[in-house]
Amino acid sequence: GHRPIALAGGATGLIGDPSGKSAERQLITTELLEANIAKVKEQLRRLLDFEVKVNPARLVDNASWTKDVTLLAFLRDVGKHFSVNMMVAKESVRARMEDRETGISYTEFSYMLLQAFDFYVLCRDYQCELQIGGSDQWGNITAGIDLCRKKLGQQVYGLTLPLITNADGSKFGKTVAGAVWLDPARTSVYRFYQFWIRTDDRDVARYLKYFTFLSREEIESLEQKHTENPGARQAHQALAKAVTDLIHGSSATAEAMRASEILFGGDLAGVPETTLSEIVGEVPTREIAKSALEGPGQPLVELLIHVELCPSKGQARKDIEGGGAYVNNVRESKVARTVTTSDLLFGKYVLLRKGKRNYVVLTAK
């Protein structure tokens, strides 16, 4: 079998790849890049096995073989194997050169040579035979294939995968608005889980095939269930659980699922504060002085108006009497109900709900 090699861009990351970009990338500092690579290493450990005895994964950083190469040596040993005509013909370069406003800097223009040099070193020192990347990397990968053939006389291969897009045509990417991150410090586990729950119906079957290890039979069964009862969202739940399990582990996934259930009327008893905090970040919030809830507290009727769940006292009374008002997911039917400090969760939150989906978190300050 083959040994997977994960390549960190300690060198190329300082320049930036122009592929798929309409403008010059912002350069980042060495310190920030090193911090990013350290985090990527930890993320990869969740996906690749670096400890197994047979063909363990390997993580290498292209800065280790690039940092000591002089400019003259690079131009002589690598640059001479590439014609400018060929480089300009690459789609990623040609598109930028045709834009007179932005153009392309020599820095980004040379990125192709650096990535080709990476493939050459990986082939020479690590016996790497196949490079896998997104379809936007085709030009860079084929440049590396050519360099390996010219300098080593070896045949290596490239495999590109289509860039993942949503049903509306927008693509996944770290620079796209609403991007989802693997690092829980950037995207909490709850929001990560919700990202997949909210997958467009048109995408869910495709994503189950892309991002999970479910069998073909299991996915086809989920597709059938979704067709029969779209509202149950069983396919979405299976997708969200599988991907979140893979990235964050089953324990964190269970907590995210618990938080999700709360917004569908789940019991709040025993919910940890971390889970409740996730919910606070997902629904509208309103503040109230904690002193206002002391003693007799505040009438629920008044609070429903205060948080804008009801437009008037008359409507608030009607909703309460009709069983459509909830305090901490418990249905309230008495118009005289007041909310006091005893209702505060962790001494600061009250979850108010009208109907099935209209939530507001009241935060006591």
mmCIF file of C-alpha atoms in Angstrom, residues 10-349:
data_model
loop_
_atom_site.group_PDB
_atom_site.id
_atom_site.type_symbol
_atom_site.label_atom_id
_atom_site.label_comp_id
_atom_site.label_asym_id
_atom_site.label_seq_id
_atom_site.Cartn_x
_atom_site.Cartn_y
_atom_site.Cartn_z
ATOM 1 C CA GLY A 10 5.700 26.553 5.740
ATOM 2 C CA ALA A 11 7.389 28.074 2.680
ATOM 3 C CA THR A 12 4.664 28.385 0.040
ATOM 4 C CA GLY A 13 2.230 29.737 2.613
ATOM 5 C CA LEU A 14 4.355 32.868 2.852
ATOM 6 C CA ILE A 15 3.616 33.594 -0.814
ATOM 7 C CA GLY A 16 0.097 32.394 -1.549
ATOM 8 C CA ASP A 17 -1.287 30.436 -4.480
ATOM 9 C CA PRO A 18 -2.982 32.553 -7.196
ATOM 10 C CA SER A 19 -5.132 29.618 -8.358
ATOM 11 C CA GLY A 20 -8.801 30.527 -8.264
ATOM 12 C CA LYS A 21 -8.097 34.028 -6.961
ATOM 13 C CA SER A 22 -9.008 37.231 -8.778
ATOM 14 C CA ALA A 23 -6.776 39.469 -6.660
ATOM 15 C CA GLU A 24 -3.407 39.391 -4.926
ATOM 16 C CA ARG A 25 -3.430 37.476 -1.654
ATOM 17 C CA GLN A 26 -2.529 39.269 1.537
ATOM 18 C CA LEU A 27 0.874 38.101 2.748
ATOM 19 C CA ILE A 28 1.030 36.763 6.294
ATOM 20 C CA THR A 29 3.832 36.840 8.836
ATOM 21 C CA THR A 30 6.129 33.904 9.532
ATOM 22 C CA GLU A 31 4.879 33.793 13.131
ATOM 23 C CA LEU A 32 1.232 33.530 12.067
ATOM 24 C CA LEU A 33 2.054 30.883 9.491
ATOM 25 C CA GLU A 34 3.935 28.774 12.042
ATOM 26 C CA ALA A 35 1.001 29.034 14.445
ATOM 27 C CA ASN A 36 -1.395 27.972 11.688
ATOM 28 C CA ILE A 37 0.761 24.964 10.768
ATOM 29 C CA ALA A 38 0.896 23.828 14.395
ATOM 30 C CA LYS A 39 -2.908 23.867 14.507
ATOM 31 C CA VAL A 40 -3.185 22.028 11.197
ATOM 32 C CA LYS A 41 -0.923 19.298 12.567
ATOM 33 C CA GLU A 42 -3.260 18.746 15.494
ATOM 34 C CA GLN A 43 -6.276 18.639 13.181
ATOM 35 C CA LEU A 44 -4.615 16.090 10.910
ATOM 36 C CA ARG A 45 -4.043 13.765 13.856
ATOM 37 C CA ARG A 46 -7.818 13.337 14.058
ATOM 38 C CA LEU A 47 -7.948 12.199 10.440
ATOM 39 C CA LEU A 48 -4.662 10.379 9.790
ATOM 40 C CA ASP A 49 -2.898 7.681 11.812
ATOM 41 C CA PHE A 50 0.695 8.709 12.463
ATOM 42 C CA GLU A 51 1.383 5.857 14.909
ATOM 43 C CA VAL A 52 0.324 2.691 13.055
ATOM 44 C CA LYS A 53 3.263 0.348 12.335
ATOM 45 C CA VAL A 54 2.434 -0.323 8.672
ATOM 46 C CA ASN A 55 2.565 2.742 6.409
ATOM 47 C CA PRO A 56 1.976 5.397 9.077
ATOM 48 C CA ALA A 57 1.027 8.850 7.845
ATOM 49 C CA ARG A 58 3.813 11.398 7.664
ATOM 50 C CA LEU A 59 3.670 15.168 8.034
ATOM 51 C CA VAL A 60 6.344 17.234 6.313
ATOM 52 C CA ASP A 61 6.847 20.981 5.995
ATOM 53 C CA ASN A 62 8.192 22.382 2.727
ATOM 54 C CA ALA A 63 10.083 25.039 4.681
ATOM 55 C CA SER A 64 12.503 22.288 5.740
ATOM 56 C CA TRP A 65 13.864 21.889 2.199
ATOM 57 C CA THR A 66 13.186 25.397 0.865
ATOM 58 C CA LYS A 67 14.680 27.612 3.570
ATOM 59 C CA ASP A 68 18.314 26.872 2.672
ATOM 60 C CA VAL A 69 17.945 27.042 -1.124
ATOM 61 C CA THR A 70 19.494 30.210 -2.532
ATOM 62 C CA LEU A 71 17.806 32.239 -5.243
ATOM 63 C CA LEU A 72 20.575 31.512 -7.737
ATOM 64 C CA ALA A 73 20.441 27.777 -7.036
ATOM 65 C CA PHE A 74 16.662 27.730 -7.419
ATOM 66 C CA LEU A 75 16.762 29.586 -10.741
ATOM 67 C CA ARG A 76 19.514 27.292 -12.021
ATOM 68 C CA ASP A 77 18.145 23.950 -10.799
ATOM 69 C CA VAL A 78 14.401 24.542 -11.114
ATOM 70 C CA GLY A 79 13.697 27.682 -13.120
ATOM 71 C CA LYS A 80 15.604 26.527 -16.187
ATOM 72 C CA HIS A 81 13.164 23.639 -16.664
ATOM 73 C CA PHE A 82 10.164 25.923 -17.183
ATOM 74 C CA SER A 83 9.373 28.240 -20.061
ATOM 75 C CA VAL A 84 7.558 31.476 -19.334
ATOM 76 C CA ASN A 85 5.302 30.685 -22.304
ATOM 77 C CA MET A 86 4.088 27.524 -20.564
ATOM 78 C CA MET A 87 3.605 29.259 -17.228
ATOM 79 C CA VAL A 88 1.625 32.135 -18.742
ATOM 80 C CA ALA A 89 -0.627 29.641 -20.514
ATOM 81 C CA LYS A 90 -1.796 28.177 -17.193
ATOM 82 C CA GLU A 91 -5.371 29.207 -16.446
ATOM 83 C CA SER A 92 -4.628 30.605 -12.980
ATOM 84 C CA VAL A 93 -1.960 32.913 -14.407
ATOM 85 C CA ARG A 94 -3.653 33.837 -17.685
ATOM 86 C CA ALA A 95 -6.864 34.937 -15.975
ATOM 87 C CA ARG A 96 -4.952 37.297 -13.707
ATOM 88 C CA MET A 97 -2.806 38.729 -16.506
ATOM 89 C CA GLU A 98 -5.904 39.575 -18.525
ATOM 90 C CA ASP A 99 -7.139 41.771 -15.676
ATOM 91 C CA ARG A 100 -5.320 45.068 -16.130
ATOM 92 C CA GLU A 101 -6.480 46.353 -12.762
ATOM 93 C CA THR A 102 -4.963 43.621 -10.598
ATOM 94 C CA GLY A 103 -2.537 41.665 -12.761
ATOM 95 C CA ILE A 104 -0.232 39.224 -11.000
ATOM 96 C CA SER A 105 2.951 39.850 -9.052
ATOM 97 C CA TYR A 106 6.164 37.938 -9.639
ATOM 98 C CA THR A 107 5.705 36.566 -6.122
ATOM 99 C CA GLU A 108 2.510 34.726 -7.004
ATOM 100 C CA PHE A 109 3.690 33.979 -10.539
ATOM 101 C CA SER A 110 6.574 31.948 -9.078
ATOM 102 C CA TYR A 111 4.300 29.884 -6.813
ATOM 103 C CA MET A 112 3.953 27.229 -9.503
ATOM 104 C CA LEU A 113 7.701 26.591 -9.460
ATOM 105 C CA LEU A 114 7.739 26.222 -5.688
ATOM 106 C CA GLN A 115 4.931 23.664 -5.733
ATOM 107 C CA ALA A 116 6.652 21.806 -8.559
ATOM 108 C CA PHE A 117 9.838 21.788 -6.458
ATOM 109 C CA ASP A 118 7.843 20.296 -3.569
ATOM 110 C CA PHE A 119 6.707 17.368 -5.728
ATOM 111 C CA TYR A 120 10.283 16.853 -6.913
ATOM 112 C CA VAL A 121 11.647 16.715 -3.343
ATOM 113 C CA LEU A 122 8.806 14.463 -2.164
ATOM 114 C CA CYS A 123 9.494 12.081 -5.034
ATOM 115 C CA ARG A 124 13.280 12.154 -4.547
ATOM 116 C CA ASP A 125 13.396 11.887 -0.753
ATOM 117 C CA TYR A 126 10.084 10.256 0.210
ATOM 118 C CA GLN A 127 9.288 8.150 -2.884
ATOM 119 C CA CYS A 128 6.037 10.059 -3.366
ATOM 120 C CA GLU A 129 4.319 8.904 -6.571
ATOM 121 C CA LEU A 130 0.933 10.614 -6.416
ATOM 122 C CA GLN A 131 -0.144 14.144 -5.511
ATOM 123 C CA ILE A 132 -3.809 14.791 -4.742
ATOM 124 C CA GLY A 133 -5.423 18.216 -4.744
ATOM 125 C CA GLY A 134 -8.386 20.300 -5.794
ATOM 126 C CA SER A 135 -9.082 20.845 -9.486
ATOM 127 C CA ASP A 136 -7.718 24.389 -9.190
ATOM 128 C CA GLN A 137 -4.302 22.812 -8.502
ATOM 129 C CA TRP A 138 -4.082 21.041 -11.856
ATOM 130 C CA GLY A 139 -1.525 23.446 -13.342
ATOM 131 C CA ASN A 140 0.713 23.329 -10.273
ATOM 132 C CA ILE A 141 0.552 19.543 -10.051
ATOM 133 C CA THR A 142 1.351 18.974 -13.733
ATOM 134 C CA ALA A 143 4.293 21.363 -13.375
ATOM 135 C CA GLY A 144 5.612 19.069 -10.635
ATOM 136 C CA ILE A 145 5.062 16.001 -12.808
ATOM 137 C CA ASP A 146 7.142 17.611 -15.559
ATOM 138 C CA LEU A 147 9.935 18.533 -13.131
ATOM 139 C CA CYS A 148 10.140 14.981 -11.730
ATOM 140 C CA ARG A 149 10.368 13.590 -15.256
ATOM 141 C CA LYS A 150 13.065 16.060 -16.338
ATOM 142 C CA LYS A 151 15.267 15.909 -13.224
ATOM 143 C CA LEU A 152 14.682 12.366 -11.960
ATOM 144 C CA GLY A 153 13.521 10.535 -15.056
ATOM 145 C CA GLN A 154 10.581 9.230 -13.025
ATOM 146 C CA GLN A 155 6.922 9.034 -13.866
ATOM 147 C CA VAL A 156 4.699 10.427 -11.117
ATOM 148 C CA TYR A 157 0.997 11.158 -11.133
ATOM 149 C CA GLY A 158 -1.556 13.753 -10.151
ATOM 150 C CA LEU A 159 -5.166 13.311 -9.093
ATOM 151 C CA THR A 160 -7.456 16.317 -8.828
ATOM 152 C CA LEU A 161 -10.924 16.440 -7.325
ATOM 153 C CA PRO A 162 -13.677 18.887 -8.270
ATOM 154 C CA LEU A 163 -14.002 21.810 -5.889
ATOM 155 C CA ILE A 164 -17.007 21.254 -3.655
ATOM 156 C CA THR A 165 -19.884 23.600 -4.331
ATOM 157 C CA ASN A 166 -23.343 24.004 -2.851
ATOM 158 C CA ALA A 167 -26.552 23.689 -4.821
ATOM 159 C CA ASP A 168 -26.561 27.470 -5.283
ATOM 160 C CA GLY A 169 -23.128 27.341 -6.905
ATOM 161 C CA SER A 170 -21.150 28.812 -3.994
ATOM 162 C CA LYS A 171 -18.038 26.898 -2.947
ATOM 163 C CA PHE A 172 -16.600 25.687 0.307
ATOM 164 C CA GLY A 173 -13.554 27.662 1.349
ATOM 165 C CA LYS A 174 -11.915 29.357 4.291
ATOM 166 C CA THR A 175 -12.244 32.795 2.694
ATOM 167 C CA VAL A 176 -15.929 32.387 1.840
ATOM 168 C CA ALA A 177 -18.514 34.119 4.026
ATOM 169 C CA GLY A 178 -19.960 31.733 6.589
ATOM 170 C CA ALA A 179 -17.038 29.337 6.247
ATOM 171 C CA VAL A 180 -16.939 26.403 8.631
ATOM 172 C CA TRP A 181 -13.651 25.667 10.414
ATOM 173 C CA LEU A 182 -12.322 22.444 11.932
ATOM 174 C CA ASP A 183 -10.821 24.314 14.887
ATOM 175 C CA PRO A 184 -13.477 24.584 17.641
ATOM 176 C CA ALA A 185 -11.975 27.949 18.599
ATOM 177 C CA ARG A 186 -13.072 29.244 15.173
ATOM 178 C CA THR A 187 -16.300 27.265 14.752
ATOM 179 C CA SER A 188 -17.770 25.795 17.928
ATOM 180 C CA VAL A 189 -18.784 22.135 17.861
ATOM 181 C CA TYR A 190 -22.436 23.160 18.111
ATOM 182 C CA ARG A 191 -22.206 25.532 15.137
ATOM 183 C CA PHE A 192 -20.227 22.929 13.204
ATOM 184 C CA TYR A 193 -23.017 20.420 13.826
ATOM 185 C CA GLN A 194 -25.672 22.967 12.857
ATOM 186 C CA PHE A 195 -23.796 23.782 9.639
ATOM 187 C CA TRP A 196 -24.417 20.239 8.429
ATOM 188 C CA ILE A 197 -27.965 20.094 9.796
ATOM 189 C CA ARG A 198 -28.766 23.136 7.641
ATOM 190 C CA THR A 199 -27.468 21.514 4.468
ATOM 191 C CA ASP A 200 -29.657 22.229 1.453
ATOM 192 C CA ASP A 201 -31.944 19.277 0.687
ATOM 193 C CA ARG A 202 -30.433 19.155 -2.810
ATOM 194 C CA ASP A 203 -26.941 18.605 -1.375
ATOM 195 C CA VAL A 204 -27.474 16.199 1.508
ATOM 196 C CA ALA A 205 -27.185 12.901 -0.402
ATOM 197 C CA ARG A 206 -24.055 14.086 -2.207
ATOM 198 C CA TYR A 207 -22.451 15.224 1.036
ATOM 199 C CA LEU A 208 -23.228 11.893 2.703
ATOM 200 C CA LYS A 209 -21.180 10.269 -0.066
ATOM 201 C CA TYR A 210 -18.379 12.835 0.147
ATOM 202 C CA PHE A 211 -17.917 13.299 3.870
ATOM 203 C CA THR A 212 -19.007 10.110 5.642
ATOM 204 C CA PHE A 213 -18.031 6.456 5.698
ATOM 205 C CA LEU A 214 -21.635 5.270 5.546
ATOM 206 C CA SER A 215 -22.214 2.430 3.113
ATOM 207 C CA ARG A 216 -23.976 2.914 -0.206
ATOM 208 C CA GLU A 217 -26.941 0.972 1.163
ATOM 209 C CA GLU A 218 -27.182 3.196 4.253
ATOM 210 C CA ILE A 219 -27.058 6.365 2.167
ATOM 211 C CA GLU A 220 -29.674 5.078 -0.271
ATOM 212 C CA SER A 221 -31.908 4.200 2.680
ATOM 213 C CA LEU A 222 -31.515 7.727 4.077
ATOM 214 C CA GLU A 223 -32.309 9.193 0.654
ATOM 215 C CA GLN A 224 -35.501 7.153 0.521
ATOM 216 C CA LYS A 225 -36.531 8.212 4.033
ATOM 217 C CA HIS A 226 -35.884 11.845 3.144
ATOM 218 C CA THR A 227 -38.035 11.543 0.017
ATOM 219 C CA GLU A 228 -40.877 10.017 2.039
ATOM 220 C CA ASN A 229 -40.650 12.463 4.952
ATOM 221 C CA PRO A 230 -38.426 15.513 4.291
ATOM 222 C CA GLY A 231 -39.530 17.184 7.515
ATOM 223 C CA ALA A 232 -37.917 14.482 9.655
ATOM 224 C CA ARG A 233 -34.503 15.454 8.246
ATOM 225 C CA GLN A 234 -33.056 12.038 9.035
ATOM 226 C CA ALA A 235 -30.460 12.353 6.275
ATOM 227 C CA HIS A 236 -29.334 15.737 7.607
ATOM 228 C CA GLN A 237 -29.047 14.374 11.140
ATOM 229 C CA ALA A 238 -27.010 11.395 9.956
ATOM 230 C CA LEU A 239 -24.702 13.706 7.997
ATOM 231 C CA ALA A 240 -24.224 16.120 10.897
ATOM 232 C CA LYS A 241 -23.539 13.335 13.393
ATOM 233 C CA ALA A 242 -21.104 11.453 11.155
ATOM 234 C CA VAL A 243 -19.002 14.481 10.213
ATOM 235 C CA THR A 244 -18.990 15.964 13.726
ATOM 236 C CA ASP A 245 -18.017 12.568 15.178
ATOM 237 C CA LEU A 246 -15.140 12.366 12.720
ATOM 238 C CA ILE A 247 -13.778 15.842 13.454
ATOM 239 C CA HIS A 248 -14.605 16.400 17.130
ATOM 240 C CA GLY A 249 -15.316 12.973 18.606
ATOM 241 C CA SER A 250 -18.489 11.318 19.876
ATOM 242 C CA SER A 251 -18.566 13.078 23.263
ATOM 243 C CA ALA A 252 -18.514 16.580 21.771
ATOM 244 C CA THR A 253 -21.050 15.492 19.155
ATOM 245 C CA ALA A 254 -23.432 14.259 21.841
ATOM 246 C CA GLU A 255 -23.268 17.648 23.566
ATOM 247 C CA ALA A 256 -23.932 19.450 20.281
ATOM 248 C CA MET A 257 -26.918 17.196 19.624
ATOM 249 C CA ARG A 258 -28.232 17.895 23.117
ATOM 250 C CA ALA A 259 -27.996 21.632 22.473
ATOM 251 C CA SER A 260 -29.812 21.171 19.177
ATOM 252 C CA GLU A 261 -32.617 19.256 20.888
ATOM 253 C CA ILE A 262 -33.134 22.125 23.335
ATOM 254 C CA LEU A 263 -34.163 24.392 20.481
ATOM 255 C CA PHE A 264 -36.797 21.816 19.587
ATOM 256 C CA GLY A 265 -38.291 21.801 23.074
ATOM 257 C CA GLY A 266 -35.914 19.397 24.806
ATOM 258 C CA ASP A 267 -35.663 19.137 28.588
ATOM 259 C CA LEU A 268 -33.242 21.645 30.121
ATOM 260 C CA ALA A 269 -32.681 19.607 33.280
ATOM 261 C CA GLY A 270 -29.038 18.689 33.662
ATOM 262 C CA VAL A 271 -27.888 20.658 30.619
ATOM 263 C CA PRO A 272 -24.285 21.852 31.185
ATOM 264 C CA GLU A 273 -23.581 25.572 31.049
ATOM 265 C CA THR A 274 -21.279 25.126 28.049
ATOM 266 C CA THR A 275 -24.163 23.686 26.044
ATOM 267 C CA LEU A 276 -26.515 26.456 27.094
ATOM 268 C CA SER A 277 -23.892 29.039 26.185
ATOM 269 C CA GLU A 278 -23.856 27.661 22.645
ATOM 270 C CA ILE A 279 -27.597 28.226 22.394
ATOM 271 C CA VAL A 280 -27.275 31.788 23.647
ATOM 272 C CA GLY A 281 -25.053 32.500 20.674
ATOM 273 C CA GLU A 282 -27.618 31.095 18.240
ATOM 274 C CA VAL A 283 -30.864 32.817 19.249
ATOM 275 C CA PRO A 284 -31.867 36.440 19.895
ATOM 276 C CA THR A 285 -30.976 37.708 23.356
ATOM 277 C CA ARG A 286 -32.293 40.513 25.526
ATOM 278 C CA GLU A 287 -30.896 41.856 28.764
ATOM 279 C CA ILE A 288 -32.695 42.561 32.025
ATOM 280 C CA ALA A 289 -31.437 43.777 35.375
ATOM 281 C CA LYS A 290 -31.113 40.843 37.741
ATOM 282 C CA SER A 291 -32.610 42.977 40.490
ATOM 283 C CA ALA A 292 -35.831 43.201 38.456
ATOM 284 C CA LEU A 293 -36.313 39.460 38.908
ATOM 285 C CA GLU A 294 -35.794 39.478 42.651
ATOM 286 C CA GLY A 295 -38.714 39.164 45.056
ATOM 287 C CA PRO A 296 -41.997 38.791 43.165
ATOM 288 C CA GLY A 297 -40.162 39.087 39.842
ATOM 289 C CA GLN A 298 -41.649 40.214 36.535
ATOM 290 C CA PRO A 299 -44.978 39.160 35.006
ATOM 291 C CA LEU A 300 -44.499 36.740 32.113
ATOM 292 C CA VAL A 301 -46.956 38.852 30.122
ATOM 293 C CA GLU A 302 -44.654 41.867 30.434
ATOM 294 C CA LEU A 303 -41.539 39.878 29.571
ATOM 295 C CA LEU A 304 -43.063 38.438 26.402
ATOM 296 C CA ILE A 305 -43.623 42.014 25.262
ATOM 297 C CA HIS A 306 -40.173 43.128 26.459
ATOM 298 C CA VAL A 307 -38.403 40.491 24.356
ATOM 299 C CA GLU A 308 -40.740 41.184 21.403
ATOM 300 C CA LEU A 309 -42.272 37.724 21.281
ATOM 301 C CA CYS A 310 -45.701 39.323 21.647
ATOM 302 C CA PRO A 311 -46.873 42.730 20.376
ATOM 303 C CA SER A 312 -49.354 43.457 23.188
ATOM 304 C CA LYS A 313 -50.603 42.341 26.586
ATOM 305 C CA GLY A 314 -53.754 41.010 24.987
ATOM 306 C CA GLN A 315 -51.808 38.801 22.610
ATOM 307 C CA ALA A 316 -49.455 37.682 25.397
ATOM 308 C CA ARG A 317 -52.398 36.622 27.580
ATOM 309 C CA LYS A 318 -53.962 34.809 24.642
ATOM 310 C CA ASP A 319 -50.737 32.929 23.904
ATOM 311 C CA ILE A 320 -50.282 31.911 27.546
ATOM 312 C CA GLU A 321 -53.876 30.735 27.937
ATOM 313 C CA GLY A 322 -53.603 28.832 24.662
ATOM 314 C CA GLY A 323 -50.520 26.950 25.849
ATOM 315 C CA GLY A 324 -48.179 28.665 23.417
ATOM 316 C CA ALA A 325 -45.801 30.297 25.917
ATOM 317 C CA TYR A 326 -42.845 28.543 27.532
ATOM 318 C CA VAL A 327 -40.321 29.368 30.248
ATOM 319 C CA ASN A 328 -37.185 27.216 30.024
ATOM 320 C CA ASN A 329 -39.089 24.902 27.659
ATOM 321 C CA VAL A 330 -41.881 24.325 30.200
ATOM 322 C CA ARG A 331 -45.350 25.276 28.958
ATOM 323 C CA GLU A 332 -47.019 27.980 31.043
ATOM 324 C CA SER A 333 -50.807 28.348 31.089
ATOM 325 C CA LYS A 334 -51.359 30.817 33.938
ATOM 326 C CA VAL A 335 -51.531 34.469 32.949
ATOM 327 C CA ALA A 336 -50.449 35.448 36.478
ATOM 328 C CA ARG A 337 -47.134 33.581 36.096
ATOM 329 C CA THR A 338 -44.110 35.661 37.089
ATOM 330 C CA VAL A 339 -40.452 35.074 36.271
ATOM 331 C CA THR A 340 -38.078 35.332 39.233
ATOM 332 C CA THR A 341 -34.438 34.669 40.031
ATOM 333 C CA SER A 342 -35.395 31.067 40.772
ATOM 334 C CA ASP A 343 -36.019 30.627 37.040
ATOM 335 C CA LEU A 344 -32.493 31.692 36.123
ATOM 336 C CA LEU A 345 -30.335 28.942 34.669
ATOM 337 C CA PHE A 346 -26.795 29.156 36.026
ATOM 338 C CA GLY A 347 -27.854 32.368 37.682
ATOM 339 C CA LYS A 348 -28.155 34.345 34.452
ATOM 340 C CA TYR A 349 -30.320 32.819 31.695
#
